[in-house]
Structures are given as C-alpha cells and as structure tokens.
PDB file of C-alpha atoms in Angstrom:
ATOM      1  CA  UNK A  27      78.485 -13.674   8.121  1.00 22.00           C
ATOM      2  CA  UNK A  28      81.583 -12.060   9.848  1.00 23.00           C
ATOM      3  CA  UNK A  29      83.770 -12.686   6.559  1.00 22.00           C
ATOM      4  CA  UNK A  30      81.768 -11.039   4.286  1.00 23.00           C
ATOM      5  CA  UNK A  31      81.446  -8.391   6.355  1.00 26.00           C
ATOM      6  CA  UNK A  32      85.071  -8.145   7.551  1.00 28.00           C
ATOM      7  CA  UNK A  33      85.481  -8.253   3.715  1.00 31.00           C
ATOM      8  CA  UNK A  34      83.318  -5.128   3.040  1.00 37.00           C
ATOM      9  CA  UNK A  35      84.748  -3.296   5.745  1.00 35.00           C
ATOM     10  CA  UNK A  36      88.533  -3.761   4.265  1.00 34.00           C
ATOM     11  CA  UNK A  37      86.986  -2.299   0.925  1.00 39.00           C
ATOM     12  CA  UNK A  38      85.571   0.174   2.713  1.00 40.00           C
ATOM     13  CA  UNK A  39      88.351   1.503   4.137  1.00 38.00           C
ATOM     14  CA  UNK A  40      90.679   1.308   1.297  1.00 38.00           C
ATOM     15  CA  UNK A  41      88.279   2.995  -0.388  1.00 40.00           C
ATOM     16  CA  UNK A  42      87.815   5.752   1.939  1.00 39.00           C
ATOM     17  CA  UNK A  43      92.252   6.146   2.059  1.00 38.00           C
ATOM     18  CA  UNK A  44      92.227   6.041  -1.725  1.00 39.00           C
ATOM     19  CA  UNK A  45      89.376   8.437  -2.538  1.00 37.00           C
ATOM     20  CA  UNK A  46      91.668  11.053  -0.111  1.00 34.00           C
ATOM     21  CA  UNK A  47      95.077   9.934  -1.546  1.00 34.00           C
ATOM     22  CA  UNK A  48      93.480  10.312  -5.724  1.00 46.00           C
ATOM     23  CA  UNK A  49      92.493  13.672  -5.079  1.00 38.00           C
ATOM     24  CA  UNK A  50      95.589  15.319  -2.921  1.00 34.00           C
ATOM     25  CA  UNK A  51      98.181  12.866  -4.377  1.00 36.00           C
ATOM     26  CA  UNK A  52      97.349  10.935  -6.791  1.00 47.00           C
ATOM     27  CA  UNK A  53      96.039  13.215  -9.789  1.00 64.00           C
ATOM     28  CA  UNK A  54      94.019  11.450 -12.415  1.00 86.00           C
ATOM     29  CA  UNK A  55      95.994  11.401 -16.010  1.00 93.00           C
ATOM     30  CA  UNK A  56      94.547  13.563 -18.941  1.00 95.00           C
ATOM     31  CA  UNK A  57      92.520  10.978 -21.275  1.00 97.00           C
ATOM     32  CA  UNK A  58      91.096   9.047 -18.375  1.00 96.00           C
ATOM     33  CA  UNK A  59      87.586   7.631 -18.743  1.00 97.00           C
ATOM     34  CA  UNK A  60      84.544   6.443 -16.476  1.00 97.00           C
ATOM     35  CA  UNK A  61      80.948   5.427 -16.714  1.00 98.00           C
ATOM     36  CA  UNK A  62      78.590   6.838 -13.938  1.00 98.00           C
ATOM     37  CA  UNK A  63      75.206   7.550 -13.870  1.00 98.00           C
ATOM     38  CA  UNK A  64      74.042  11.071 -12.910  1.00 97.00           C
ATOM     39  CA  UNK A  65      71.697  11.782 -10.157  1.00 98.00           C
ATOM     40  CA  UNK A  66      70.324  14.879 -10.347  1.00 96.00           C
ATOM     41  CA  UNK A  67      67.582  14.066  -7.812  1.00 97.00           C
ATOM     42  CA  UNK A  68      70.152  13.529  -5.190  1.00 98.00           C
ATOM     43  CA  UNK A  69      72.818  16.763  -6.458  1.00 97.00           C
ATOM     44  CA  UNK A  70      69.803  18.864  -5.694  1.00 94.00           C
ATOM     45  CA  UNK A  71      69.888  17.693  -1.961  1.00 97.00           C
ATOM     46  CA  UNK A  72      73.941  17.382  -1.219  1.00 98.00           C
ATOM     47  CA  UNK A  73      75.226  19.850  -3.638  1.00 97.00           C
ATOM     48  CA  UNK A  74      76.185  22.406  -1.050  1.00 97.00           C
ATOM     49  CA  UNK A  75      77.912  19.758   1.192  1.00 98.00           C
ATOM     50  CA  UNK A  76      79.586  17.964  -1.803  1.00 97.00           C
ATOM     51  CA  UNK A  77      81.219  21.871  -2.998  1.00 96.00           C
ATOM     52  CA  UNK A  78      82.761  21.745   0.708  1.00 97.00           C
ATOM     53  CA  UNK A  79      83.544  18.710   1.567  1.00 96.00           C
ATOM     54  CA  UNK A  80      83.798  16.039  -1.050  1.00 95.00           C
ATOM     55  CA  UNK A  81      87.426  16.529  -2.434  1.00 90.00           C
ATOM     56  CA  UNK A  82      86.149  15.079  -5.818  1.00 88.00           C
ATOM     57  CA  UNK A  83      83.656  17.784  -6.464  1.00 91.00           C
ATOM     58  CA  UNK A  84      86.434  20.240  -7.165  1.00 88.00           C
ATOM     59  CA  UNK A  85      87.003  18.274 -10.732  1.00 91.00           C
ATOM     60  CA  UNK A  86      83.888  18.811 -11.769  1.00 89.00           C
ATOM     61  CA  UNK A  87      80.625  16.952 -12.164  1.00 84.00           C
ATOM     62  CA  UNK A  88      77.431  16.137 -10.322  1.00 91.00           C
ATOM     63  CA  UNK A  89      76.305  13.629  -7.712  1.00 97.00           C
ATOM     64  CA  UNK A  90      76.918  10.844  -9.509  1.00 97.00           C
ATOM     65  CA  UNK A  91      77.298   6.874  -9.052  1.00 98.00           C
ATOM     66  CA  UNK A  92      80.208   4.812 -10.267  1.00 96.00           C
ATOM     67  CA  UNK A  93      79.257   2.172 -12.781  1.00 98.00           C
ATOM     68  CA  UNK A  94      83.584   1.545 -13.260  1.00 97.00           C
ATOM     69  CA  UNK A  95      86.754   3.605 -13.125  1.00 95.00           C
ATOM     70  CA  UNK A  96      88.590   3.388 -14.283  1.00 95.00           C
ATOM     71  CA  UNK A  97      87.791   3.037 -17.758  1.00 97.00           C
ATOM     72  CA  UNK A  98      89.084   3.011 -21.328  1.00 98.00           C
ATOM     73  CA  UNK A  99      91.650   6.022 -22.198  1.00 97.00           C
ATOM     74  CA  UNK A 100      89.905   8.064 -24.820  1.00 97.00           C
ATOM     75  CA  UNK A 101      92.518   7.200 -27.436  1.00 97.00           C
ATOM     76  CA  UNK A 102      91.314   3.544 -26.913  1.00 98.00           C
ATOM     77  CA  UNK A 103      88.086   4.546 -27.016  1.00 97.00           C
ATOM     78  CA  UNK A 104      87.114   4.036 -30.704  1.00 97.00           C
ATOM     79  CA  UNK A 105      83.756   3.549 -32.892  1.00 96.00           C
ATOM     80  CA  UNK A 106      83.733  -0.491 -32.013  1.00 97.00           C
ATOM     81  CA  UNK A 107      84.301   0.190 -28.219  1.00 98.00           C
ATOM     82  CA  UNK A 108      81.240   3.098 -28.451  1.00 97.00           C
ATOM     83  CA  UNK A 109      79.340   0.847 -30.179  1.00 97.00           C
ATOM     84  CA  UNK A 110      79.814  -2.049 -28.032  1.00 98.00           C
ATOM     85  CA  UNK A 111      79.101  -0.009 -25.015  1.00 98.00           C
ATOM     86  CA  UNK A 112      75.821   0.878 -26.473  1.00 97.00           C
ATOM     87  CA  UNK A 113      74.694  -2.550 -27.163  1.00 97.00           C
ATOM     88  CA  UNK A 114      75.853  -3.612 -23.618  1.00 98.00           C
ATOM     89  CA  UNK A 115      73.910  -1.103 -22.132  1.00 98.00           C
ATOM     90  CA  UNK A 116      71.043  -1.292 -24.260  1.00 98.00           C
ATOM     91  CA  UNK A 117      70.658  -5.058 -23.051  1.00 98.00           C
ATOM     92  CA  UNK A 118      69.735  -4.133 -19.490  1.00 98.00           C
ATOM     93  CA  UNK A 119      66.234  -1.917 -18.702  1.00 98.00           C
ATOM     94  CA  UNK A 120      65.953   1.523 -17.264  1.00 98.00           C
ATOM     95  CA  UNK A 121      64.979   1.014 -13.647  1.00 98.00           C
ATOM     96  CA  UNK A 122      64.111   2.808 -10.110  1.00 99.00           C
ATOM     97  CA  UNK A 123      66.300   3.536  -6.966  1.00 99.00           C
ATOM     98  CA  UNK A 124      65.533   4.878  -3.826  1.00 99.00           C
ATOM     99  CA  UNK A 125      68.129   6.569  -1.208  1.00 99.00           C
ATOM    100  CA  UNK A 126      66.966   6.045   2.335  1.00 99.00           C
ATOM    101  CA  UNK A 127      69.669   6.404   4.020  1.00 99.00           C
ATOM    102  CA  UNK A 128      73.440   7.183   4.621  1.00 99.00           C
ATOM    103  CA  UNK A 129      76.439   4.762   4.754  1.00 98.00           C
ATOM    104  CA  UNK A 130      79.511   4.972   5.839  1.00 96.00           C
ATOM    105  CA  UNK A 131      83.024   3.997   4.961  1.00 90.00           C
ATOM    106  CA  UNK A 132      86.080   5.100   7.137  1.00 88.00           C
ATOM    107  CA  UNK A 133      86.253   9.064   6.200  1.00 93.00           C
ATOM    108  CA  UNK A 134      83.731   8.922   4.061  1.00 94.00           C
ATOM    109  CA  UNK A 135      79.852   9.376   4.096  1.00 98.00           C
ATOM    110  CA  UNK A 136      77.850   8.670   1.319  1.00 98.00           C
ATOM    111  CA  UNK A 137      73.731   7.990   0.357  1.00 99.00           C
ATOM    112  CA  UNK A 138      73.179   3.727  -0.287  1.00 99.00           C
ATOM    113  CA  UNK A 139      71.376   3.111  -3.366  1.00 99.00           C
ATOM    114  CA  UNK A 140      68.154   0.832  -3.329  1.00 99.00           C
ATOM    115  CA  UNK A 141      68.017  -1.678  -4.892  1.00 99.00           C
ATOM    116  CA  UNK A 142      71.911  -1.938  -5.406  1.00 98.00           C
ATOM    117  CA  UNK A 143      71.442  -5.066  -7.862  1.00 98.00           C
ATOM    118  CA  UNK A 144      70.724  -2.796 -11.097  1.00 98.00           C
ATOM    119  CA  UNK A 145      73.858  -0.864 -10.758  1.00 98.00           C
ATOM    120  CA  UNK A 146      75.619  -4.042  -9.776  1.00 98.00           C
ATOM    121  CA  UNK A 147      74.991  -5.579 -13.001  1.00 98.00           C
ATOM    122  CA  UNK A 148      75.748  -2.818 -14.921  1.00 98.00           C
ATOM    123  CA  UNK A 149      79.410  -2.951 -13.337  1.00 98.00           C
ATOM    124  CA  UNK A 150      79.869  -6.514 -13.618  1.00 97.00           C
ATOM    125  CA  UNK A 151      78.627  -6.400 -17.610  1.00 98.00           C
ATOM    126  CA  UNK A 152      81.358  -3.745 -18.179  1.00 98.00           C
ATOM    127  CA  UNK A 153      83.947  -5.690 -16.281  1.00 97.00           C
ATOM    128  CA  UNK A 154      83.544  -8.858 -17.992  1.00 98.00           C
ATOM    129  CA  UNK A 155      83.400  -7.221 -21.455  1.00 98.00           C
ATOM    130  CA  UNK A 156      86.695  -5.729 -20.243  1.00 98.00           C
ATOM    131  CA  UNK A 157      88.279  -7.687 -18.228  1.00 97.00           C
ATOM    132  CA  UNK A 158      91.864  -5.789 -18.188  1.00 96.00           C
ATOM    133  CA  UNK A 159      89.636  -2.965 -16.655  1.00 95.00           C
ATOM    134  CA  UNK A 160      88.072  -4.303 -13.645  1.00 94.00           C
ATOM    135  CA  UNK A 161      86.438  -1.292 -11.346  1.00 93.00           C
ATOM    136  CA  UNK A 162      89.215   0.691  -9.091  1.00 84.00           C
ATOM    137  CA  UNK A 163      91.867  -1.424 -11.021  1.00 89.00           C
ATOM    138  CA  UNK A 164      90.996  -4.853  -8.929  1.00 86.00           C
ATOM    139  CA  UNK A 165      91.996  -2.836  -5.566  1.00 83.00           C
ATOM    140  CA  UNK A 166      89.182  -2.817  -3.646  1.00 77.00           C
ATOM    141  CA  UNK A 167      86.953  -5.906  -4.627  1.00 80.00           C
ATOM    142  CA  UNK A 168      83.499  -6.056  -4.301  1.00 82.00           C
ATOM    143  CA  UNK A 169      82.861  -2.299  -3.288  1.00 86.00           C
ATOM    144  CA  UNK A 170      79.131  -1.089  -2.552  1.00 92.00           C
ATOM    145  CA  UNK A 171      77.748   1.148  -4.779  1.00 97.00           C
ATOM    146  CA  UNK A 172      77.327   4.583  -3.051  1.00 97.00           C
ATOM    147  CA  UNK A 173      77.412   8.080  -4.145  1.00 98.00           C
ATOM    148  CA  UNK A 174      79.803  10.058  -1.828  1.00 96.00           C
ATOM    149  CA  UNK A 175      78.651  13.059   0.178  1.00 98.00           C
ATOM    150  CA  UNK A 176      81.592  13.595   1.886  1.00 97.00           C
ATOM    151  CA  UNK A 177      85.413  13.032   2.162  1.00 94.00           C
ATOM    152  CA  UNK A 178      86.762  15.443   4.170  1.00 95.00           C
ATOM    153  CA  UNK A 179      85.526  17.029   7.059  1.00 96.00           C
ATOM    154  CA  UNK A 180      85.424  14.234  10.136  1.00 95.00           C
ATOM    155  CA  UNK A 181      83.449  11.999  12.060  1.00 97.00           C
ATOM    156  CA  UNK A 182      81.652  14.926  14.373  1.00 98.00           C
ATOM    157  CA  UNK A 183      80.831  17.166  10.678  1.00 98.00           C
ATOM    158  CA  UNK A 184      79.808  13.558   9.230  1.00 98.00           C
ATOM    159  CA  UNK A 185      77.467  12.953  11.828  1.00 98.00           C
ATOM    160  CA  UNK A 186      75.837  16.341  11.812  1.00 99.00           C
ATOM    161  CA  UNK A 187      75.394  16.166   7.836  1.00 99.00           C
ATOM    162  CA  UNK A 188      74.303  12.553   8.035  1.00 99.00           C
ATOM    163  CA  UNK A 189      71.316  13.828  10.756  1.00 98.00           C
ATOM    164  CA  UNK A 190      70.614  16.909   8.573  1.00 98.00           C
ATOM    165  CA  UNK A 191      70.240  15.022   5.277  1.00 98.00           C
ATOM    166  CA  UNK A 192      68.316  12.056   7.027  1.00 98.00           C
ATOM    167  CA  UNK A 193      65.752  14.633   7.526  1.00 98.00           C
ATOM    168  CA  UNK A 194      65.362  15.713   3.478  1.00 98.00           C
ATOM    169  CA  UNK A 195      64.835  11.391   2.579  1.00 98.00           C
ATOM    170  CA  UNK A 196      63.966   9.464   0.899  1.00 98.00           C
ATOM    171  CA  UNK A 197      64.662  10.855  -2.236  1.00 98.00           C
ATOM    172  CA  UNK A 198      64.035   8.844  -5.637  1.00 98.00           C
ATOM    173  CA  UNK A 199      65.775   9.224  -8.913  1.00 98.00           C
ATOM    174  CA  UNK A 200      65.218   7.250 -12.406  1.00 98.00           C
ATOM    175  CA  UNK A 201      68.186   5.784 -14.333  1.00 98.00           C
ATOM    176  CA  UNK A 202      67.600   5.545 -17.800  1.00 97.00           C
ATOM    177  CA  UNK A 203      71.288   6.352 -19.021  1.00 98.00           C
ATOM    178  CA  UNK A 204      75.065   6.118 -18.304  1.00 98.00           C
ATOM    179  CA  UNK A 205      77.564   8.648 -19.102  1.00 98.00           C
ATOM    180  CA  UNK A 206      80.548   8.012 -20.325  1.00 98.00           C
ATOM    181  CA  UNK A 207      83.216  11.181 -19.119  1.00 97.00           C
ATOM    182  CA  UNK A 208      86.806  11.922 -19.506  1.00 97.00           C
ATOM    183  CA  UNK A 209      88.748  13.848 -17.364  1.00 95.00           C
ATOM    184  CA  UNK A 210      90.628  17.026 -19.706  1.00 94.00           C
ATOM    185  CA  UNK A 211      92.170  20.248 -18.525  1.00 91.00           C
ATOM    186  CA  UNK A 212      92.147  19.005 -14.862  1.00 91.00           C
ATOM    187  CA  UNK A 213      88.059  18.794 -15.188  1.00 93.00           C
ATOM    188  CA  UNK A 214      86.083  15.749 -15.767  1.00 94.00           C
ATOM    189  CA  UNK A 215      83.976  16.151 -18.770  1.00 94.00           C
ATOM    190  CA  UNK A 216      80.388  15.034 -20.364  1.00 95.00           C
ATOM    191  CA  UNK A 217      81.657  12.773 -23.631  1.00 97.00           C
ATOM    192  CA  UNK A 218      78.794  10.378 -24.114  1.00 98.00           C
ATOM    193  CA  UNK A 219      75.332   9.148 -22.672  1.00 98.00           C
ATOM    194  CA  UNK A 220      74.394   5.510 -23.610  1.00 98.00           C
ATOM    195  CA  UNK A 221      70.765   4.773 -23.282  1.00 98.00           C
ATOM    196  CA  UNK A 222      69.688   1.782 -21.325  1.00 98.00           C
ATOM    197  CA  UNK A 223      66.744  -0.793 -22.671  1.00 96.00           C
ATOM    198  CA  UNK A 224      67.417   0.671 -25.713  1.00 85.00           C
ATOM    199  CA  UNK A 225      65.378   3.411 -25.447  1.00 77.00           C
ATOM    200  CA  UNK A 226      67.388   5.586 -28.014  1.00 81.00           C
ATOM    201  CA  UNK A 227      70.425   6.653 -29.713  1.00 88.00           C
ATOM    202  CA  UNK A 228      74.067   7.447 -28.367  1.00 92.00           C
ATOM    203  CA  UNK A 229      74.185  10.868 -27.514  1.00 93.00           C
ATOM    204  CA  UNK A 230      77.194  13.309 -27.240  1.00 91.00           C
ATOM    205  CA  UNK A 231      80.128  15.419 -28.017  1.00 73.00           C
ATOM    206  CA  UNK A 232      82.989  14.792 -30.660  1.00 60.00           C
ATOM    207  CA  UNK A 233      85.627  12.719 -29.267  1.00 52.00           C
ATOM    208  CA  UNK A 234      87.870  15.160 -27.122  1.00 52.00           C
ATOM    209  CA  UNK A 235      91.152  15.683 -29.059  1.00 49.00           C
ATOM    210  CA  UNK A 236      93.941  12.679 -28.346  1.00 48.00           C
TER     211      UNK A 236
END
C-alpha cells in the first residue's frame, strides 16, 4: 500500500529531525511528563551504544519505549489523574514482546517491538482519555513504536551497530508496568510505576516539588 507506507516514512523522518532538534535545540521544560515502559532486557544489550550515540541518553534513563510524550505537567498531575491512570492501565494485561530486529528511521536506528499491538493500545487508551495530549503533540501521526539505539553517529556507524547487535537477537522482555517520569534538574526522573492487569498497587516517589 504505497500511501501507508509513504505515510510512515514522512513520520519517520520527522521523527528522526525532531528527536535531533529536542535534544540540541529544543530543551524539554522542567515539569514535563511521559509514560514509557522500561526494558531492561534490551538496556543490557545497547547500553554502551545508547551512552555514545543516542543524544537522549544524556538526560537520563534506560532503554525504554514510548507509551506518549508528551504528557501531563506534574502540576496537572493530581490524585484523580494518578488514579485514573491506574485504572486505565489496570484494564489492559501484562503481555510478551520480542525484538528481532532493527528499524530504521532517517538518522535514527532503533530495535522493532513484536507484537507492536500491546503497546499500541496502551498509547491510543492514553490519548483518548486525553485527548489535548495526543503522542509527540499530533506532529508525527501514527509513529511505530521503537526503542531508539541511535541518533547520532551516521548511516556507515548505523550499519555496523545494526550488524553487531543483529548478532546478540532476539532478545525478549516482559511488560508488566508503565512508568510515569518527569524530567527535573535537566534529568528525567522515576515518579510513578502503574501496574498493568491489575496486578498491584501504584508504586512511587512523592510528587516532585511544583
């Protein structure tokens, strides 16, 4: 279907320009939220190439995919928003994914998520409970999920990591939370982890101060 995939390509490479431009010129206000989901699994494999060459490592935080940034400033981030969060969450089950391989957006290589449906409905729950915070602001439109590898670097280092890290999958990792973060003294910090399937309470920090 060339539209759809013209369609993803345009994402992809707005994507790619803005993850370069937020980091060098576009800093990310104090009291800035997200929700991601941790993978440790994967850190363990593309730490060392992430501390070099993924611009966004320097702010702190491991691999990690997107569920929607961004989100909710912390001082609109109350008890009925936590608790709303945690029922949302609660309503959709723990599940598996697999990286097999790596994708590619213009300056940017990243690991693709199997299946990307989970993670997809965990965006699109958010987004419709919010609708004045759809993910990237409404920019790029229906962007894969992907956890980014690298930024920075070029085609020819891209290619050589891409070949090395082939090599290590696939690798599997368990999602059984999402984090909620805020980004504070330049950094982006742990706030709170939200359960899915209900499998527990909301864990976390004090609310950082406003």
């Amino acid at each position: 279907m060339p539209g759809v995939d013209n369609a993803h390509t345009t994402a992809g490479q707005e994507a790619g320009h803005r993850e370069d431009a937020s980091e060098e010129g576009w800093p990310v206000p104090a009291g800035t939220t997200a929700l991601s989901v941790p993978v440790p699994e994967a850190d363990a494999l593309v730490r060392g190439w992430r501390a070099r060459y993924d611009t966004a490592a320097r702010y702190g935080g491991t691999a990690h995919l997107t569920v929607l940034f961004p989100f909710l400033h912390r001082s609109a981030t109350g008890p009925a928003e936590v608790a709303a969060l945690g029922g949302l969450f609660a309503a959709h089950p723990a599940f598996t994914l697999t990286f097999r391989r790596c994708g590619r957006f213009p300056g940017v290589l990243y690991l693709v998520p199997e299946p990307a449906a989970p993670l997809r409905a965990l965006t699109a729950a958010v987004a419709r409970r919010w609708p004045s915070h759809p993910p990237y602001g409404g920019l790029f439109g229906d962007l894969a999920p992907h956890l980014t590898v690298a930024n920075s670097g070029g085609a020819a280092l891209h290619r050589d990591i891409e070949r090395r890290l082939s090599a290590l999958l696939p690798v599997s990792a368990r999602v059984g939370a999402v984090d909620l973060v805020v980004h504070e003294a330049g950094r982006w910090q742990p706030w709170l982890t939200f359960p899915l399937g209900g499998g527990g309470a909301v864990t976390g920090r004090r609310a950082p101060a406003r």
